[in-house]
PDB file of C-alpha atoms in Angstrom:
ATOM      1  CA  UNK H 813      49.474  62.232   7.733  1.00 81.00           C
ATOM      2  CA  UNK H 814      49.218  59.026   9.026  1.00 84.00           C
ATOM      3  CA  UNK H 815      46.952  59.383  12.377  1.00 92.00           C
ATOM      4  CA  UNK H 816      49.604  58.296  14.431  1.00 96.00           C
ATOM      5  CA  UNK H 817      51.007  60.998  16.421  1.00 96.00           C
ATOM      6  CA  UNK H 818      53.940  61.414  18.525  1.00 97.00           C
ATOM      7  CA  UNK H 819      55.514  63.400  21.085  1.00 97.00           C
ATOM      8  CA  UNK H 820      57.709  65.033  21.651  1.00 97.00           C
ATOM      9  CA  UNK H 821      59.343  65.704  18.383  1.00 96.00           C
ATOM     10  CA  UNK H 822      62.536  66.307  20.072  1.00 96.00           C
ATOM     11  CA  UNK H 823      64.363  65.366  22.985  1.00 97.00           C
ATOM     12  CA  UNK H 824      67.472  66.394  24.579  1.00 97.00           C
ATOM     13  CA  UNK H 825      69.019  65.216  27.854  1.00 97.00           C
ATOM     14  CA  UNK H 826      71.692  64.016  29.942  1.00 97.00           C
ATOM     15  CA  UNK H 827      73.062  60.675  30.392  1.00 97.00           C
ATOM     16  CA  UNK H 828      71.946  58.517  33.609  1.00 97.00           C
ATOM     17  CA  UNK H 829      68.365  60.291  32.765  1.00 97.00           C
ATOM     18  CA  UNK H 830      65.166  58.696  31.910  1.00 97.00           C
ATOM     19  CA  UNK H 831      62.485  59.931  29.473  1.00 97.00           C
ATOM     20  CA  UNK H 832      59.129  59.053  28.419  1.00 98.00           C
ATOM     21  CA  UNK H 833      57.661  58.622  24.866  1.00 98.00           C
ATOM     22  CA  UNK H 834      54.378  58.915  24.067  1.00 98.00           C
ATOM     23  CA  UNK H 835      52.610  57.631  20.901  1.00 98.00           C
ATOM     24  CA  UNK H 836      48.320  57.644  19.795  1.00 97.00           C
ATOM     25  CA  UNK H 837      47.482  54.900  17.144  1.00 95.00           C
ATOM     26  CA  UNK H 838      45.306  55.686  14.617  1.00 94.00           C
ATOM     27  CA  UNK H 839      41.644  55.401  15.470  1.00 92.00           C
ATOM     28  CA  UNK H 840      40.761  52.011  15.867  1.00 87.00           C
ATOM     29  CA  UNK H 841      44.178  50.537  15.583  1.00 90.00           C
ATOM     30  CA  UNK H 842      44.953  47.807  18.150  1.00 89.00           C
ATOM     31  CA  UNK H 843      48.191  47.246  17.820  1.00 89.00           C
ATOM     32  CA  UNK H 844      51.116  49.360  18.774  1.00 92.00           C
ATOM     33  CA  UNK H 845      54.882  49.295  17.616  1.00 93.00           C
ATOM     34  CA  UNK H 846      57.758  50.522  19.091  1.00 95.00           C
ATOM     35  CA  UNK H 847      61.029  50.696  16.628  1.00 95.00           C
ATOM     36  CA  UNK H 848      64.533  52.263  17.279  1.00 95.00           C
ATOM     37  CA  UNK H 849      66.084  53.958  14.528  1.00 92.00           C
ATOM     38  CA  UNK H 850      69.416  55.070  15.038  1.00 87.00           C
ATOM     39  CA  UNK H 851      72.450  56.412  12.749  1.00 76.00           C
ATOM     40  CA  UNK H 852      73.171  54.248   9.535  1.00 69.00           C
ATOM     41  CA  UNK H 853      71.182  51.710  11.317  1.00 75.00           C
ATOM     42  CA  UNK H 854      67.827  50.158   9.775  1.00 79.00           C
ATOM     43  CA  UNK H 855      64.077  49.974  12.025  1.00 87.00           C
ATOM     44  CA  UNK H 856      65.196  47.923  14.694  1.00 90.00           C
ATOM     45  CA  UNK H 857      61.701  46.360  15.870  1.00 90.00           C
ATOM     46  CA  UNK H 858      61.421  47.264  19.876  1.00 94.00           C
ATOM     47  CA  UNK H 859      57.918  46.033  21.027  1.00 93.00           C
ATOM     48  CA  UNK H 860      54.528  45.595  20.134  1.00 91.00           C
ATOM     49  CA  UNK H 861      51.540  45.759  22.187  1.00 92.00           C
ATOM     50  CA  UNK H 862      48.152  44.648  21.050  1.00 89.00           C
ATOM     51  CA  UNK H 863      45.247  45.895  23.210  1.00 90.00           C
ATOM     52  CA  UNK H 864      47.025  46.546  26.594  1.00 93.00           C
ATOM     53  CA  UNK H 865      48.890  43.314  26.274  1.00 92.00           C
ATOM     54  CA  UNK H 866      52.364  43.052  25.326  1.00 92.00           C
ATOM     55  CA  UNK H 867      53.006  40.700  21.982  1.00 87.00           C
ATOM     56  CA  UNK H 868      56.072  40.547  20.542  1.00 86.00           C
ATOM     57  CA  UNK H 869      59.424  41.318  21.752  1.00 89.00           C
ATOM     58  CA  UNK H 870      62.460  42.596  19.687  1.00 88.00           C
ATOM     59  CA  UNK H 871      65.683  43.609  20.632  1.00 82.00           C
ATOM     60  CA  UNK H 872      64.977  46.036  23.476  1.00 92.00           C
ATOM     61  CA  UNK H 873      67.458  46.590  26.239  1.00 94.00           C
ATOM     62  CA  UNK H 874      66.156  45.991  30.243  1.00 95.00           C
ATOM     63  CA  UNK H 875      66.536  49.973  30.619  1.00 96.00           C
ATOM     64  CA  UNK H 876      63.525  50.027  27.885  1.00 97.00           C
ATOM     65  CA  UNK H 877      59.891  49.145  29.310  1.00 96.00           C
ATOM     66  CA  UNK H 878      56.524  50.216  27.674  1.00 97.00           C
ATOM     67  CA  UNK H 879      52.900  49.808  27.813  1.00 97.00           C
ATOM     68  CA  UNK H 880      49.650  50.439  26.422  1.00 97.00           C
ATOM     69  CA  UNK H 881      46.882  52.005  28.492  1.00 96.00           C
ATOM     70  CA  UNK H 882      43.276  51.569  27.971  1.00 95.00           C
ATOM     71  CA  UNK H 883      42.902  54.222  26.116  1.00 94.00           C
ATOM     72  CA  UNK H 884      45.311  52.295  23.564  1.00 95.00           C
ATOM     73  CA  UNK H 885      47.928  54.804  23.388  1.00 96.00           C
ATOM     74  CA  UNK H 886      51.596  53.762  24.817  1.00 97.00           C
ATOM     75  CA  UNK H 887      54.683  54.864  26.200  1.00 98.00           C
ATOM     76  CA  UNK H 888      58.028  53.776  25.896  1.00 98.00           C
ATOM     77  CA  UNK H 889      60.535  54.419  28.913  1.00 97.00           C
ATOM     78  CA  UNK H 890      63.731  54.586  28.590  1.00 97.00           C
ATOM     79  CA  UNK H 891      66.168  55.002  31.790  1.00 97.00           C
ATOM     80  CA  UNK H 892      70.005  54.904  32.482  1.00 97.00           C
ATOM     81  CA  UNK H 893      70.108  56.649  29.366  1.00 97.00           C
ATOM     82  CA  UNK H 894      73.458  56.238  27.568  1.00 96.00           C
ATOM     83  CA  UNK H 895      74.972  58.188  24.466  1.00 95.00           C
ATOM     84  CA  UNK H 896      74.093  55.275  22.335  1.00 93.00           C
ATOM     85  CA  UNK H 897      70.979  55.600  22.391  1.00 95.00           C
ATOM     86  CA  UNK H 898      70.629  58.813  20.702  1.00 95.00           C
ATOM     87  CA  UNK H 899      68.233  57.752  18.322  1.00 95.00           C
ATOM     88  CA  UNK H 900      64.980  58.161  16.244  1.00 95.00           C
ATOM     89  CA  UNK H 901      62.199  56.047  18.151  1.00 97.00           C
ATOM     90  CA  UNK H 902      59.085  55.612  15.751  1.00 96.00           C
ATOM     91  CA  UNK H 903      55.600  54.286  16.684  1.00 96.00           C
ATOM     92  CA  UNK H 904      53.487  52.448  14.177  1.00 94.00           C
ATOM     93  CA  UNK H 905      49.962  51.249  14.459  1.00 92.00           C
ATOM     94  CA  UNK H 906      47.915  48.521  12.678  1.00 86.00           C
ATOM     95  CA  UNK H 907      44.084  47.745  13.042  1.00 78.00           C
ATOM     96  CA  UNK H 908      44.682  44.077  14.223  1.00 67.00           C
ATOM     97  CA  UNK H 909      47.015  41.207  16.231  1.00 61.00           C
ATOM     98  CA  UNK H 910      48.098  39.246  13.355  1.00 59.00           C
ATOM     99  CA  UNK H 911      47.012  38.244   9.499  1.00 52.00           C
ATOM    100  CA  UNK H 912      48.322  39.324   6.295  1.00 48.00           C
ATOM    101  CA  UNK H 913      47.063  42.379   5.398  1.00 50.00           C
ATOM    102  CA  UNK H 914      48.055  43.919   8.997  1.00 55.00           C
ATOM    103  CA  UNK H 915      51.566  43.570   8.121  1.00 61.00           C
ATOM    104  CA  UNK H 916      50.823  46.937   6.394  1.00 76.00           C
ATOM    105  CA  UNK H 917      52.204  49.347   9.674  1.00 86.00           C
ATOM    106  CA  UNK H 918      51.288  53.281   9.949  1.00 90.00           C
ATOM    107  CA  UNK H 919      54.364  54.882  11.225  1.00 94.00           C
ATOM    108  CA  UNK H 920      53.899  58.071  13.143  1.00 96.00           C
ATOM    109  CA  UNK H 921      56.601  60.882  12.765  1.00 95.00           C
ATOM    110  CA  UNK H 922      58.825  59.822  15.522  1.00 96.00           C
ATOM    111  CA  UNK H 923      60.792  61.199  18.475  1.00 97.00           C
ATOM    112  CA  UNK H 924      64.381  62.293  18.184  1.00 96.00           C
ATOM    113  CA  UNK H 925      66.385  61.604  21.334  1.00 97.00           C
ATOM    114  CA  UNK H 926      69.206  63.418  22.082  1.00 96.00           C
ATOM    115  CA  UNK H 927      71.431  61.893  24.754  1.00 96.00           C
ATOM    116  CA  UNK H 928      74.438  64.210  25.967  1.00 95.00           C
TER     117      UNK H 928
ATOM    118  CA  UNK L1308      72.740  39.024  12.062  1.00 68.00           C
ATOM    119  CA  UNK L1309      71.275  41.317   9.461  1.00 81.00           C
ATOM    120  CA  UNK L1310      68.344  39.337   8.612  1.00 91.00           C
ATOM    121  CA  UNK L1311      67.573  41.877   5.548  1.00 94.00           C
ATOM    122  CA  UNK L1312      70.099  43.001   3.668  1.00 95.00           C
ATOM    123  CA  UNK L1313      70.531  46.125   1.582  1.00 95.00           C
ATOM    124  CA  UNK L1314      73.360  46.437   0.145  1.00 91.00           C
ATOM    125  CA  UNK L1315      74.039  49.634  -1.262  1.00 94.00           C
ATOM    126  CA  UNK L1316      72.866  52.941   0.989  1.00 92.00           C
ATOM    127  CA  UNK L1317      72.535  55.380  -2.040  1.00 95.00           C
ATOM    128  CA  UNK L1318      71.114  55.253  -5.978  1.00 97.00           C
ATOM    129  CA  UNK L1319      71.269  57.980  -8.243  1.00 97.00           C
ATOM    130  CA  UNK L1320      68.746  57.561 -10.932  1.00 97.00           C
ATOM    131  CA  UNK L1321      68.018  60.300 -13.943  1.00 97.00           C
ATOM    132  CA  UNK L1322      64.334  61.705 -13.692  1.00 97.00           C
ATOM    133  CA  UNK L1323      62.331  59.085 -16.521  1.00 97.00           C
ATOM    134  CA  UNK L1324      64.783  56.341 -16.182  1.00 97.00           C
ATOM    135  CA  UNK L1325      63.829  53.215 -13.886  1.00 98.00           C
ATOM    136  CA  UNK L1326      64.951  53.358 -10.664  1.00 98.00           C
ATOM    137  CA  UNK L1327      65.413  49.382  -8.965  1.00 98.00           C
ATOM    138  CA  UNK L1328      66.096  49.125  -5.333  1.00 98.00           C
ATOM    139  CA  UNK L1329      67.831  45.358  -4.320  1.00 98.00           C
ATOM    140  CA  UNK L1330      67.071  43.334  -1.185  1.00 97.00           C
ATOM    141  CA  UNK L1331      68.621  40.282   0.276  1.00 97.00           C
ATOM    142  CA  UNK L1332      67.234  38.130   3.187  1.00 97.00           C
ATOM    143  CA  UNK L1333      68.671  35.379   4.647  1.00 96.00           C
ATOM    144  CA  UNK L1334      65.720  33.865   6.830  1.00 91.00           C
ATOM    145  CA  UNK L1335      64.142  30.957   4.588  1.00 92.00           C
ATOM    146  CA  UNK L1336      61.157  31.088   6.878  1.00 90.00           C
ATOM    147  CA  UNK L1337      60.189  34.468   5.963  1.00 92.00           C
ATOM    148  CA  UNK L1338      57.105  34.773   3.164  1.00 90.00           C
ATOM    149  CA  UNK L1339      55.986  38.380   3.180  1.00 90.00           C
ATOM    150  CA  UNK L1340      57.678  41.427   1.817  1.00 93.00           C
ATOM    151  CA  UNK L1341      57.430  44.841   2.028  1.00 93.00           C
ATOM    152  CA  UNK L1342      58.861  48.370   1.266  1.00 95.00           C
ATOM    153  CA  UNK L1343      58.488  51.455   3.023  1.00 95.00           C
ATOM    154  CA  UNK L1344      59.614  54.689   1.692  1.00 96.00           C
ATOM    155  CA  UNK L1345      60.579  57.474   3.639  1.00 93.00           C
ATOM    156  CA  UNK L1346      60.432  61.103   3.887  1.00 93.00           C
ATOM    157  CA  UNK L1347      62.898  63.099   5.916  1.00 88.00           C
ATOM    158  CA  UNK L1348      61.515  64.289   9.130  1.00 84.00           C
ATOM    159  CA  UNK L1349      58.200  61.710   8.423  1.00 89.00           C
ATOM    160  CA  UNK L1350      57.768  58.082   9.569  1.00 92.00           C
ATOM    161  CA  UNK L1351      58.135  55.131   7.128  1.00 93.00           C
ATOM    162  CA  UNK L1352      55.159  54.864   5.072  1.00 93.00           C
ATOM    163  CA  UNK L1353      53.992  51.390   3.177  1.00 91.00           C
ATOM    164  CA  UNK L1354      54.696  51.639  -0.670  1.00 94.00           C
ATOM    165  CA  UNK L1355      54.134  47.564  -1.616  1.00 94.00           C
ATOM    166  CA  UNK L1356      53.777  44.177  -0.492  1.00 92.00           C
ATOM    167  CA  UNK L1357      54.472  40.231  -1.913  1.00 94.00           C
ATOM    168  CA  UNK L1358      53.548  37.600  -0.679  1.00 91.00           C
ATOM    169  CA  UNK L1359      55.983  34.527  -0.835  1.00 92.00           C
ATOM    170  CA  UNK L1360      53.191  32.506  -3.265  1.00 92.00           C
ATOM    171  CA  UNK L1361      54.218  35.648  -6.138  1.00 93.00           C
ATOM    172  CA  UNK L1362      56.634  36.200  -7.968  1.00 95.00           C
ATOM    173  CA  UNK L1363      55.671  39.482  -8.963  1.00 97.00           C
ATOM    174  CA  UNK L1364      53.343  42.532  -7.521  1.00 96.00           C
ATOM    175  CA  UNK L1365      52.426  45.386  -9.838  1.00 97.00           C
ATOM    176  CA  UNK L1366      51.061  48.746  -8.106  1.00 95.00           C
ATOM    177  CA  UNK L1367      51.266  51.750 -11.139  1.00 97.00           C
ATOM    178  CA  UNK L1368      54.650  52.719 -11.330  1.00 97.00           C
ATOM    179  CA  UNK L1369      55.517  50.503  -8.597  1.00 98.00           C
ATOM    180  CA  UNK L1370      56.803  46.968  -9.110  1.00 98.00           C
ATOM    181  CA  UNK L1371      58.105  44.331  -6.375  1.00 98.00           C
ATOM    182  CA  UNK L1372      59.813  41.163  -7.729  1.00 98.00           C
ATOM    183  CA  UNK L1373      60.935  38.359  -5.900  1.00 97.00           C
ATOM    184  CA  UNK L1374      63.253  35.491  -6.327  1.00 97.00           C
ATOM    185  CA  UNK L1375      62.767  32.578  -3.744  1.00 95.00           C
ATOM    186  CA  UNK L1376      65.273  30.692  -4.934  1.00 95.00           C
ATOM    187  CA  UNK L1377      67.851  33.143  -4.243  1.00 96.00           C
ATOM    188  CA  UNK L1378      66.148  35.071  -1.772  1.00 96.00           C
ATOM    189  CA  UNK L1379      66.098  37.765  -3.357  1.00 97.00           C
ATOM    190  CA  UNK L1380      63.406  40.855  -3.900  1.00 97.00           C
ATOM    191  CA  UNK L1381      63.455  44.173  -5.995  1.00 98.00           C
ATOM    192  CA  UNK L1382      61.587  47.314  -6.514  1.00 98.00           C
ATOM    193  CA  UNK L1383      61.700  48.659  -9.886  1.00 98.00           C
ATOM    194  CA  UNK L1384      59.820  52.242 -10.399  1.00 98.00           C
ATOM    195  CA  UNK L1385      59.070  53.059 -13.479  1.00 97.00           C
ATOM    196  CA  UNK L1386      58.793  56.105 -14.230  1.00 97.00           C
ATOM    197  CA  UNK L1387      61.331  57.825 -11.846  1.00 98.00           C
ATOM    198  CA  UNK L1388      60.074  60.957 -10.476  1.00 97.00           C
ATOM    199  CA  UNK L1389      61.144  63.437  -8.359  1.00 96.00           C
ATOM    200  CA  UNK L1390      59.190  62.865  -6.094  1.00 96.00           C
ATOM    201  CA  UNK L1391      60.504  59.669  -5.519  1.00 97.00           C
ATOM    202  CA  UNK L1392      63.649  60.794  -4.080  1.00 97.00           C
ATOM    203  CA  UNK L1393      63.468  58.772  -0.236  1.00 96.00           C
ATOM    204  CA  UNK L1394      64.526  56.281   1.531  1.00 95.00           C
ATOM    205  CA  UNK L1395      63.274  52.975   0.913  1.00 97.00           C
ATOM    206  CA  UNK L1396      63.382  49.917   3.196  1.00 95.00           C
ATOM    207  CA  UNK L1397      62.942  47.112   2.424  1.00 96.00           C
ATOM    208  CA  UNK L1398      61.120  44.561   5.298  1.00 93.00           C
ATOM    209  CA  UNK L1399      60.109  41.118   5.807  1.00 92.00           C
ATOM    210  CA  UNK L1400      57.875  39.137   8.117  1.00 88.00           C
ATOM    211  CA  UNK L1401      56.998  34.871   8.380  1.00 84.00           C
ATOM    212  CA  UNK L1402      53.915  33.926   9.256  1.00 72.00           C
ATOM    213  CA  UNK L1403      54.387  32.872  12.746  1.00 65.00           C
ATOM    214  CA  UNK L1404      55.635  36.039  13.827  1.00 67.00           C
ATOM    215  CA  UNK L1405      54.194  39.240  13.516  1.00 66.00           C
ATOM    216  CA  UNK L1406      57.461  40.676  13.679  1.00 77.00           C
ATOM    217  CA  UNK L1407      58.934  43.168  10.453  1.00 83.00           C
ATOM    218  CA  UNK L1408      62.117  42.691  10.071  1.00 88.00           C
ATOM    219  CA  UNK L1409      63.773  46.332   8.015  1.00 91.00           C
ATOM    220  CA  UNK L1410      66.832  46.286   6.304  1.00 93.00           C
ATOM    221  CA  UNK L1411      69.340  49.701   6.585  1.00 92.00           C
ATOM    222  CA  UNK L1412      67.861  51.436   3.582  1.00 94.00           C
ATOM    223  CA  UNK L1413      68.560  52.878   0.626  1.00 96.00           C
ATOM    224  CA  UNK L1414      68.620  56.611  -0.089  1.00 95.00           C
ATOM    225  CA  UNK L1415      67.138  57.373  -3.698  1.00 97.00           C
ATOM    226  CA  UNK L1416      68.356  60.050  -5.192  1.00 97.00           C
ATOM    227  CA  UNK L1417      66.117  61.488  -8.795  1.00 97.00           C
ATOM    228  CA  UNK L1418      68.311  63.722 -10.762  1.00 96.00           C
ATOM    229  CA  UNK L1419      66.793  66.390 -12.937  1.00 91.00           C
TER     230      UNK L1419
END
């Protein structure tokens, strides 16, 4: 278990929807990550948010937004949903912003989205 | 542009044997490595890490080995165990970016 949790586990709906993902670092972590898994395809990196801020941006489409509330956990939205991105979304959370030994991310279980 | 490359999506390895896992990357400005193995239905977790001033990282079983030169990195796990049947990804980061880049995987399969 890697303290960062996840939900839902699954996900099913239509396309033209939009669904929210939640994610809770581990306690104390900072920094959130958002990454995009989907079939035959490697951890695309999404987002990251340190501390309510956003940091880093990957390759995430206008239809994706997220944030991180005070409480640090975040949520990834994802609207106009199309078939492609059936997917599994994963979360990961380190303690800090940046240095060397924070490269070292704890991945939660992820969400499977089911677009139909 | 597949920044990290792995090139072969499945290994068969006989329980005992050593299992080695490839990686290419293409981004000179990259100087930190990692792989993540992964469980099905669990998240990635971190297995081991080099940085760019090694050559070589040494965690029990668990070896990382990298080749600058010809950017180039490997996992070797000696002994295989069953338990090491996963995915493993292979991931890379540069120090100006916080970013880790993952390549596609590859599926390790430990045969009795």
């Amino acid at each position: 278990d890697s303290g960062v949790t996840q939900t839902p586990k699954h996900l099913i709906t239509a396309t033209g929807q939009r669904v929210t993902l939640r994610c809770s670092p581990r306690s104390g972590d900072l920094s959130v990550y958002w990454y995009q898994q989907s079939l035959d395809q490697g951890l695309q990196f999404l987002i990251q948010y340190y501390n309510g801020e956003e940091r880093a941006k990957g390759n995430i489409l206008e239809r994706f937004s997220a944030q991180q509330f005070p409480d640090l956990h975040s949520e990834l939205n994802l609207s106009s949903l199309e078939l492609g991105d059936s997917a599994l979304y994963f979360c990961a959370s380190s303690p800090r912003d940046r240095g060397r030994s924070l490269n070292e991310q704890f991945f939660g279980p992820g969400t499977r989205l089911t677009v139909l | 542009d597949q920044q990290v490359k792995q090139n072969s999506p499945s290994l068969r390895v006989q329980e005992g044997r050593i299992s080695i896992l490839n990686c290419d990357y293409t981004n000179s400005m990259f100087d930190y490595f990692l792989w993540y193995k992964k469980y099905p239905a669990e998240g990635p977790t971190f297995l081991i890490s080099i940085s760019s001033i090694k050559d070589k990282n040494e965690d029990g079983r668990f070896t990382v080995f990298l080749n600058k030169s010809a950017k180039h990195l490997s996992l070797h796990i000696v002994p295989s165990q069953p338990g090491d049947s996963a995915v493993y990804f292979c991931a890379a980061s540069a120090r100006r970016d916080d970013k880790i880049i993952f390549g596609k995987g590859t599926r390790l399969h430990i045969l009795p």
